[in-house]
Amino acid sequence: MTLRDRLLRTYPRAWRHEYGPEMAGILAHKRLTPALVANVVASSARQHLRCDPWKTCALGLGLWTSGLILGVREGLVPASEFVYWYFAGHLFLFAAGGWTVLRENSGIWRATASSFKAALVPDGTCILIASVNMLRYWGLSSPVHGHSVHYWISINFVITFLVALLFGLAGASLARIVNRFRRFAR
Amino acid sequence: MARKTASGPATDPELLILSSLAEGPKHGYAIMQDVATFAGVELGPGTLYTAITRLVDENWIEPMEASGRQRPYRITSTGLGHLRIQLEKMRRLSSFGLKRIRAV
């Protein structure tokens, strides 16, 4: 596989299906320079965010969660308010569900799956980080209420997915109502 | 690569593509060459297709029947209207700005 093929493969599959052959034709005419590679990579990142609303929402939720963790660590956010703000971040899941319906005109369950995927990225990362014990915030490395850290992480995982289901469904349902209203208004 | 000349409304990739297609349908590579000729802006392939994707989404341009790997695009009536509005705004801005420069 050549570098040109690799560059093309950085784009989302749906985008490649639509524009891949043309882009391949143009890349074949161009000399590969660092500037051109950076241009194509930046463009493919934008297409990932454009094609898949859940990726944008996962990125937003990831940044939100990271900011919150840092905020608690640096004392900017009281630790007692962590759960409140953590769940406020789940509005991104609501957005993922709603946006998927608005963008792709897809069904409610596809939108809910989109919300699930968005939830998986930051939560999965948190679990991974905690599992390798890289972070030692809030006594994560010691048992809490008689249960291991992994027990609480698993509980958090289940809760997050239930929240993703709830928020994703809510977002998708609202978006479908908006779509119906738009059609009616036309 | 994306914008070699100084940035500004005259180097906006979407406006450049619409201006290029106002002449007639063209495929991606022809648009790049045309833009480089009339505006002196060398659009990178990534920039070009990011803009094309957005223009298609907005229904300002539409793809035509592909011939081989190349697929031409043509400007729609909505796209033409949008281009006209943007160019009018630029013309007003430039005449206003030039008048002020002359007055200095």
mmCIF file of C-alpha atoms in Angstrom:
data_model
loop_
_atom_site.group_PDB
_atom_site.id
_atom_site.type_symbol
_atom_site.label_atom_id
_atom_site.label_comp_id
_atom_site.label_asym_id
_atom_site.label_seq_id
_atom_site.Cartn_x
_atom_site.Cartn_y
_atom_site.Cartn_z
ATOM 1 C CA MET A 1 0.000 0.000 0.000
ATOM 2 C CA THR A 2 1.423 3.358 -1.018
ATOM 3 C CA LEU A 3 1.406 6.496 1.104
ATOM 4 C CA ARG A 4 -1.291 7.912 -1.183
ATOM 5 C CA ASP A 5 -3.539 4.913 -0.439
ATOM 6 C CA ARG A 6 -2.833 5.275 3.261
ATOM 7 C CA LEU A 7 -3.749 8.941 3.133
ATOM 8 C CA LEU A 8 -6.998 8.119 1.384
ATOM 9 C CA ARG A 9 -7.804 5.475 3.965
ATOM 10 C CA THR A 10 -7.694 8.070 6.741
ATOM 11 C CA TYR A 11 -11.062 9.353 5.452
ATOM 12 C CA PRO A 12 -14.330 7.812 6.699
ATOM 13 C CA ARG A 13 -15.587 4.914 4.594
ATOM 14 C CA ALA A 14 -18.807 6.691 3.606
ATOM 15 C CA TRP A 15 -16.817 9.685 2.393
ATOM 16 C CA ARG A 16 -14.376 7.477 0.454
ATOM 17 C CA HIS A 17 -17.284 5.767 -1.226
ATOM 18 C CA GLU A 18 -18.552 9.150 -2.438
ATOM 19 C CA TYR A 19 -15.342 11.069 -3.193
ATOM 20 C CA GLY A 20 -12.513 8.497 -2.953
ATOM 21 C CA PRO A 21 -11.866 7.872 -6.681
ATOM 22 C CA GLU A 22 -11.722 11.609 -7.496
ATOM 23 C CA MET A 23 -9.436 12.310 -4.559
ATOM 24 C CA ALA A 24 -7.199 9.405 -5.592
ATOM 25 C CA GLY A 25 -7.009 10.900 -9.094
ATOM 26 C CA ILE A 26 -5.937 14.279 -7.720
ATOM 27 C CA LEU A 27 -3.398 12.786 -5.300
ATOM 28 C CA ALA A 28 -1.882 10.866 -8.199
ATOM 29 C CA HIS A 29 -1.146 14.213 -9.911
ATOM 30 C CA LYS A 30 0.465 15.760 -6.831
ATOM 31 C CA ARG A 31 3.919 15.445 -5.350
ATOM 32 C CA LEU A 32 3.667 14.300 -1.751
ATOM 33 C CA THR A 33 5.097 17.012 0.466
ATOM 34 C CA PRO A 34 4.697 17.388 4.250
ATOM 35 C CA ALA A 35 2.313 20.310 3.613
ATOM 36 C CA LEU A 36 0.137 18.202 1.321
ATOM 37 C CA VAL A 37 0.065 15.307 3.811
ATOM 38 C CA ALA A 38 -0.913 17.735 6.628
ATOM 39 C CA ASN A 39 -3.607 19.231 4.385
ATOM 40 C CA VAL A 40 -5.114 15.821 3.634
ATOM 41 C CA VAL A 41 -4.911 14.590 7.240
ATOM 42 C CA ALA A 42 -6.587 17.764 8.554
ATOM 43 C CA SER A 43 -9.298 17.383 5.931
ATOM 44 C CA SER A 44 -9.889 13.728 6.846
ATOM 45 C CA ALA A 45 -10.216 14.670 10.543
ATOM 46 C CA ARG A 46 -12.876 17.220 9.578
ATOM 47 C CA GLN A 47 -14.715 14.631 7.513
ATOM 48 C CA HIS A 48 -14.721 12.198 10.436
ATOM 49 C CA LEU A 49 -16.377 14.837 12.594
ATOM 50 C CA ARG A 50 -18.794 15.781 9.805
ATOM 51 C CA CYS A 51 -19.784 12.252 8.772
ATOM 52 C CA ASP A 52 -20.227 10.817 12.244
ATOM 53 C CA PRO A 53 -21.949 13.088 14.767
ATOM 54 C CA TRP A 54 -21.099 10.623 17.535
ATOM 55 C CA LYS A 55 -17.366 11.266 17.024
ATOM 56 C CA THR A 56 -17.822 14.998 17.570
ATOM 57 C CA CYS A 57 -19.951 14.314 20.649
ATOM 58 C CA ALA A 58 -17.413 11.775 21.962
ATOM 59 C CA LEU A 59 -14.669 14.347 21.495
ATOM 60 C CA GLY A 60 -16.750 16.965 23.319
ATOM 61 C CA LEU A 61 -17.600 14.575 26.131
ATOM 62 C CA GLY A 62 -13.961 13.476 26.383
ATOM 63 C CA LEU A 63 -12.769 17.066 26.654
ATOM 64 C CA TRP A 64 -15.507 17.842 29.173
ATOM 65 C CA THR A 65 -14.580 14.832 31.329
ATOM 66 C CA SER A 66 -10.839 15.572 31.128
ATOM 67 C CA GLY A 67 -11.459 19.210 32.055
ATOM 68 C CA LEU A 68 -13.603 18.139 34.969
ATOM 69 C CA ILE A 69 -11.004 15.674 36.246
ATOM 70 C CA LEU A 70 -8.316 18.348 36.016
ATOM 71 C CA GLY A 71 -10.659 20.848 37.665
ATOM 72 C CA VAL A 72 -11.228 18.543 40.621
ATOM 73 C CA ARG A 73 -7.535 17.766 40.829
ATOM 74 C CA GLU A 74 -6.569 21.439 40.837
ATOM 75 C CA GLY A 75 -9.326 22.333 43.296
ATOM 76 C CA LEU A 76 -11.278 24.462 40.790
ATOM 77 C CA VAL A 77 -14.331 22.187 41.080
ATOM 78 C CA PRO A 78 -15.305 20.844 44.527
ATOM 79 C CA ALA A 79 -14.954 17.046 44.555
ATOM 80 C CA SER A 80 -18.450 16.804 46.066
ATOM 81 C CA GLU A 81 -19.877 18.327 42.856
ATOM 82 C CA PHE A 82 -18.076 15.886 40.581
ATOM 83 C CA VAL A 83 -21.058 13.602 39.946
ATOM 84 C CA TYR A 84 -23.360 16.567 39.237
ATOM 85 C CA TRP A 85 -21.015 18.050 36.640
ATOM 86 C CA TYR A 86 -20.079 14.651 35.249
ATOM 87 C CA PHE A 87 -23.689 13.926 34.380
ATOM 88 C CA ALA A 88 -24.183 17.451 33.035
ATOM 89 C CA GLY A 89 -21.561 16.424 30.457
ATOM 90 C CA HIS A 90 -23.903 13.705 29.302
ATOM 91 C CA LEU A 91 -25.846 16.342 27.413
ATOM 92 C CA PHE A 92 -23.334 15.479 24.684
ATOM 93 C CA LEU A 93 -25.056 12.098 24.483
ATOM 94 C CA PHE A 94 -28.378 13.855 24.046
ATOM 95 C CA ALA A 95 -26.765 15.850 21.249
ATOM 96 C CA ALA A 96 -25.325 12.690 19.660
ATOM 97 C CA GLY A 97 -28.775 11.097 19.475
ATOM 98 C CA GLY A 98 -30.491 14.207 18.201
ATOM 99 C CA TRP A 99 -27.805 15.172 15.726
ATOM 100 C CA THR A 100 -27.680 11.687 14.209
ATOM 101 C CA VAL A 101 -31.397 11.857 13.460
ATOM 102 C CA LEU A 102 -31.194 15.395 12.084
ATOM 103 C CA ARG A 103 -28.121 14.702 9.957
ATOM 104 C CA GLU A 104 -28.857 11.242 8.622
ATOM 105 C CA ASN A 105 -32.626 11.198 9.019
ATOM 106 C CA SER A 106 -32.021 7.848 10.686
ATOM 107 C CA GLY A 107 -34.221 5.891 13.075
ATOM 108 C CA ILE A 108 -34.299 6.239 16.842
ATOM 109 C CA TRP A 109 -32.288 3.073 17.512
ATOM 110 C CA ARG A 110 -29.453 4.051 15.215
ATOM 111 C CA ALA A 111 -29.322 7.408 16.986
ATOM 112 C CA THR A 112 -29.281 5.682 20.367
ATOM 113 C CA ALA A 113 -26.405 3.490 19.177
ATOM 114 C CA SER A 114 -24.628 6.694 18.181
ATOM 115 C CA SER A 115 -25.086 7.944 21.734
ATOM 116 C CA PHE A 116 -23.707 4.631 23.087
ATOM 117 C CA LYS A 117 -20.606 4.968 20.963
ATOM 118 C CA ALA A 118 -20.081 8.556 22.096
ATOM 119 C CA ALA A 119 -20.308 7.409 25.719
ATOM 120 C CA LEU A 120 -17.873 4.575 25.124
ATOM 121 C CA VAL A 121 -14.895 6.767 24.190
ATOM 122 C CA PRO A 122 -14.447 8.913 27.334
ATOM 123 C CA ASP A 123 -15.751 6.248 29.688
ATOM 124 C CA GLY A 124 -13.644 3.541 28.123
ATOM 125 C CA THR A 125 -10.632 5.819 28.372
ATOM 126 C CA CYS A 126 -11.347 6.532 32.052
ATOM 127 C CA ILE A 127 -11.643 2.810 32.734
ATOM 128 C CA LEU A 128 -8.426 2.103 30.888
ATOM 129 C CA ILE A 129 -6.567 4.840 32.751
ATOM 130 C CA ALA A 130 -7.907 3.705 36.103
ATOM 131 C CA SER A 131 -7.176 0.056 35.281
ATOM 132 C CA VAL A 132 -3.520 0.708 34.669
ATOM 133 C CA ASN A 133 -3.578 2.814 37.789
ATOM 134 C CA MET A 134 -2.071 5.839 36.118
ATOM 135 C CA LEU A 135 -4.272 8.214 38.063
ATOM 136 C CA ARG A 136 -4.554 8.210 41.795
ATOM 137 C CA TYR A 137 -7.279 10.819 42.191
ATOM 138 C CA TRP A 138 -9.865 10.538 44.900
ATOM 139 C CA GLY A 139 -8.287 7.410 46.364
ATOM 140 C CA LEU A 140 -9.094 5.397 43.248
ATOM 141 C CA SER A 141 -6.298 2.979 43.973
ATOM 142 C CA SER A 142 -7.723 1.904 47.340
ATOM 143 C CA PRO A 143 -10.974 0.021 48.133
ATOM 144 C CA VAL A 144 -14.032 2.246 48.575
ATOM 145 C CA HIS A 145 -16.900 1.137 50.836
ATOM 146 C CA GLY A 146 -15.481 -2.356 50.916
ATOM 147 C CA HIS A 147 -15.474 -2.775 47.136
ATOM 148 C CA SER A 148 -12.562 -2.673 44.742
ATOM 149 C CA VAL A 149 -11.979 0.219 42.376
ATOM 150 C CA HIS A 150 -12.928 -1.993 39.437
ATOM 151 C CA TYR A 151 -16.276 -2.765 41.034
ATOM 152 C CA TRP A 152 -17.099 0.940 41.159
ATOM 153 C CA ILE A 153 -15.768 1.483 37.672
ATOM 154 C CA SER A 154 -18.004 -1.302 36.387
ATOM 155 C CA ILE A 155 -20.991 0.246 38.156
ATOM 156 C CA ASN A 156 -20.108 3.598 36.609
ATOM 157 C CA PHE A 157 -19.846 1.903 33.211
ATOM 158 C CA VAL A 158 -23.334 0.415 33.485
ATOM 159 C CA ILE A 159 -24.790 3.723 34.700
ATOM 160 C CA THR A 160 -23.136 5.606 31.856
ATOM 161 C CA PHE A 161 -24.621 3.255 29.304
ATOM 162 C CA LEU A 162 -28.062 3.523 30.829
ATOM 163 C CA VAL A 163 -27.695 7.301 30.734
ATOM 164 C CA ALA A 164 -26.506 7.072 27.116
ATOM 165 C CA LEU A 165 -29.611 5.038 26.302
ATOM 166 C CA LEU A 166 -31.862 7.518 28.034
ATOM 167 C CA PHE A 167 -30.246 10.685 26.663
ATOM 168 C CA GLY A 168 -29.721 9.224 23.196
ATOM 169 C CA LEU A 169 -33.358 8.164 22.980
ATOM 170 C CA ALA A 170 -34.502 11.550 24.262
ATOM 171 C CA GLY A 171 -32.315 13.443 21.791
ATOM 172 C CA ALA A 172 -33.386 11.236 18.900
ATOM 173 C CA SER A 173 -37.073 11.550 19.806
ATOM 174 C CA LEU A 174 -36.843 15.325 20.015
ATOM 175 C CA ALA A 175 -35.050 15.455 16.661
ATOM 176 C CA ARG A 176 -37.763 13.330 15.054
ATOM 177 C CA ILE A 177 -40.408 15.711 16.363
ATOM 178 C CA VAL A 178 -38.414 18.621 14.918
ATOM 179 C CA ASN A 179 -38.167 16.801 11.560
ATOM 180 C CA ARG A 180 -41.916 16.166 11.507
ATOM 181 C CA PHE A 181 -42.606 19.797 12.362
ATOM 182 C CA ARG A 182 -40.277 20.911 9.533
ATOM 183 C CA ARG A 183 -42.089 18.672 7.046
ATOM 184 C CA PHE A 184 -45.433 19.968 8.287
ATOM 185 C CA ALA A 185 -44.223 23.594 8.007
ATOM 186 C CA ARG A 186 -43.239 23.013 4.376
ATOM 187 C CA MET B 1 -0.770 24.471 0.865
ATOM 188 C CA ALA B 2 -4.372 25.448 1.424
ATOM 189 C CA ARG B 3 -4.013 29.186 1.270
ATOM 190 C CA LYS B 4 -0.691 30.358 -0.033
ATOM 191 C CA THR B 5 -1.650 33.968 -0.511
ATOM 192 C CA ALA B 6 -2.696 36.263 2.325
ATOM 193 C CA SER B 7 -5.971 35.078 3.807
ATOM 194 C CA GLY B 8 -9.222 37.000 3.326
ATOM 195 C CA PRO B 9 -12.595 36.652 1.614
ATOM 196 C CA ALA B 10 -10.898 36.522 -1.794
ATOM 197 C CA THR B 11 -9.154 33.268 -0.805
ATOM 198 C CA ASP B 12 -12.196 31.535 0.692
ATOM 199 C CA PRO B 13 -12.159 28.052 -0.914
ATOM 200 C CA GLU B 14 -15.929 27.836 -1.200
ATOM 201 C CA LEU B 15 -16.266 31.176 -2.965
ATOM 202 C CA LEU B 16 -13.360 30.309 -5.244
ATOM 203 C CA ILE B 17 -14.956 26.991 -6.201
ATOM 204 C CA LEU B 18 -18.342 28.609 -6.812
ATOM 205 C CA SER B 19 -16.670 31.301 -8.921
ATOM 206 C CA SER B 20 -14.870 28.641 -10.918
ATOM 207 C CA LEU B 21 -18.044 26.632 -11.493
ATOM 208 C CA ALA B 22 -19.960 29.771 -12.509
ATOM 209 C CA GLU B 23 -18.148 29.403 -15.849
ATOM 210 C CA GLY B 24 -19.394 25.844 -16.340
ATOM 211 C CA PRO B 25 -19.119 22.308 -14.917
ATOM 212 C CA LYS B 26 -15.622 21.124 -13.930
ATOM 213 C CA HIS B 27 -14.087 18.184 -12.086
ATOM 214 C CA GLY B 28 -11.895 18.555 -8.997
ATOM 215 C CA TYR B 29 -8.523 18.831 -10.687
ATOM 216 C CA ALA B 30 -9.839 21.318 -13.271
ATOM 217 C CA ILE B 31 -11.271 23.442 -10.443
ATOM 218 C CA MET B 32 -7.852 23.462 -8.731
ATOM 219 C CA GLN B 33 -6.131 24.579 -11.915
ATOM 220 C CA ASP B 34 -8.758 27.188 -12.726
ATOM 221 C CA VAL B 35 -8.590 28.665 -9.204
ATOM 222 C CA ALA B 36 -4.795 28.789 -9.394
ATOM 223 C CA THR B 37 -5.081 30.653 -12.728
ATOM 224 C CA PHE B 38 -7.742 33.250 -11.935
ATOM 225 C CA ALA B 39 -7.073 33.806 -8.215
ATOM 226 C CA GLY B 40 -3.457 32.729 -7.761
ATOM 227 C CA VAL B 41 -4.542 30.462 -4.901
ATOM 228 C CA GLU B 42 -3.304 26.882 -4.833
ATOM 229 C CA LEU B 43 -5.961 24.814 -3.080
ATOM 230 C CA GLY B 44 -4.718 21.653 -1.401
ATOM 231 C CA PRO B 45 -6.678 18.472 -2.243
ATOM 232 C CA GLY B 46 -7.909 18.245 1.342
ATOM 233 C CA THR B 47 -9.113 21.853 1.332
ATOM 234 C CA LEU B 48 -10.725 21.389 -2.075
ATOM 235 C CA TYR B 49 -12.725 18.317 -1.082
ATOM 236 C CA THR B 50 -13.663 19.673 2.351
ATOM 237 C CA ALA B 51 -15.163 22.660 0.542
ATOM 238 C CA ILE B 52 -16.780 20.527 -2.187
ATOM 239 C CA THR B 53 -18.375 18.268 0.440
ATOM 240 C CA ARG B 54 -19.822 21.283 2.224
ATOM 241 C CA LEU B 55 -21.044 22.879 -1.003
ATOM 242 C CA VAL B 56 -22.790 19.639 -1.998
ATOM 243 C CA ASP B 57 -24.341 19.415 1.494
ATOM 244 C CA GLU B 58 -25.623 22.968 1.146
ATOM 245 C CA ASN B 59 -26.968 22.131 -2.312
ATOM 246 C CA TRP B 60 -24.926 24.957 -3.837
ATOM 247 C CA ILE B 61 -23.228 22.579 -6.278
ATOM 248 C CA GLU B 62 -24.210 19.139 -7.512
ATOM 249 C CA PRO B 63 -22.243 16.214 -8.918
ATOM 250 C CA MET B 64 -22.835 15.135 -12.502
ATOM 251 C CA GLU B 65 -22.348 11.755 -14.178
ATOM 252 C CA ALA B 66 -18.813 10.491 -13.535
ATOM 253 C CA SER B 67 -16.473 9.645 -16.383
ATOM 254 C CA GLY B 68 -13.833 7.269 -15.056
ATOM 255 C CA ARG B 69 -12.333 8.580 -11.848
ATOM 256 C CA GLN B 70 -13.336 12.141 -12.599
ATOM 257 C CA ARG B 71 -16.717 13.506 -11.691
ATOM 258 C CA PRO B 72 -17.675 17.009 -12.757
ATOM 259 C CA TYR B 73 -19.677 19.362 -10.569
ATOM 260 C CA ARG B 74 -22.033 22.111 -11.619
ATOM 261 C CA ILE B 75 -23.314 25.113 -9.714
ATOM 262 C CA THR B 76 -27.014 25.079 -8.789
ATOM 263 C CA SER B 77 -29.359 28.059 -8.964
ATOM 264 C CA THR B 78 -29.181 28.333 -5.152
ATOM 265 C CA GLY B 79 -25.394 28.311 -5.359
ATOM 266 C CA LEU B 80 -25.457 30.978 -8.031
ATOM 267 C CA GLY B 81 -27.683 33.137 -5.841
ATOM 268 C CA HIS B 82 -25.364 32.660 -2.865
ATOM 269 C CA LEU B 83 -22.325 33.535 -4.975
ATOM 270 C CA ARG B 84 -24.029 36.672 -6.296
ATOM 271 C CA ILE B 85 -24.880 37.851 -2.767
ATOM 272 C CA GLN B 86 -21.345 37.217 -1.491
ATOM 273 C CA LEU B 87 -19.723 38.979 -4.449
ATOM 274 C CA GLU B 88 -22.063 41.958 -4.062
ATOM 275 C CA LYS B 89 -21.035 42.197 -0.406
ATOM 276 C CA MET B 90 -17.367 42.035 -1.390
ATOM 277 C CA ARG B 91 -17.864 44.697 -4.036
ATOM 278 C CA ARG B 92 -19.584 47.022 -1.549
ATOM 279 C CA LEU B 93 -16.804 46.406 0.976
ATOM 280 C CA SER B 94 -14.022 46.955 -1.536
ATOM 281 C CA SER B 95 -15.486 50.164 -2.964
ATOM 282 C CA PHE B 96 -16.073 51.472 0.550
ATOM 283 C CA GLY B 97 -12.552 50.508 1.657
ATOM 284 C CA LEU B 98 -10.918 51.953 -1.464
ATOM 285 C CA LYS B 99 -12.840 55.218 -1.055
ATOM 286 C CA ARG B 100 -11.524 55.513 2.491
ATOM 287 C CA ILE B 101 -7.977 54.709 1.428
ATOM 288 C CA ARG B 102 -8.132 57.432 -1.231
ATOM 289 C CA ALA B 103 -9.360 59.909 1.355
ATOM 290 C CA VAL B 104 -6.298 59.307 3.588
#
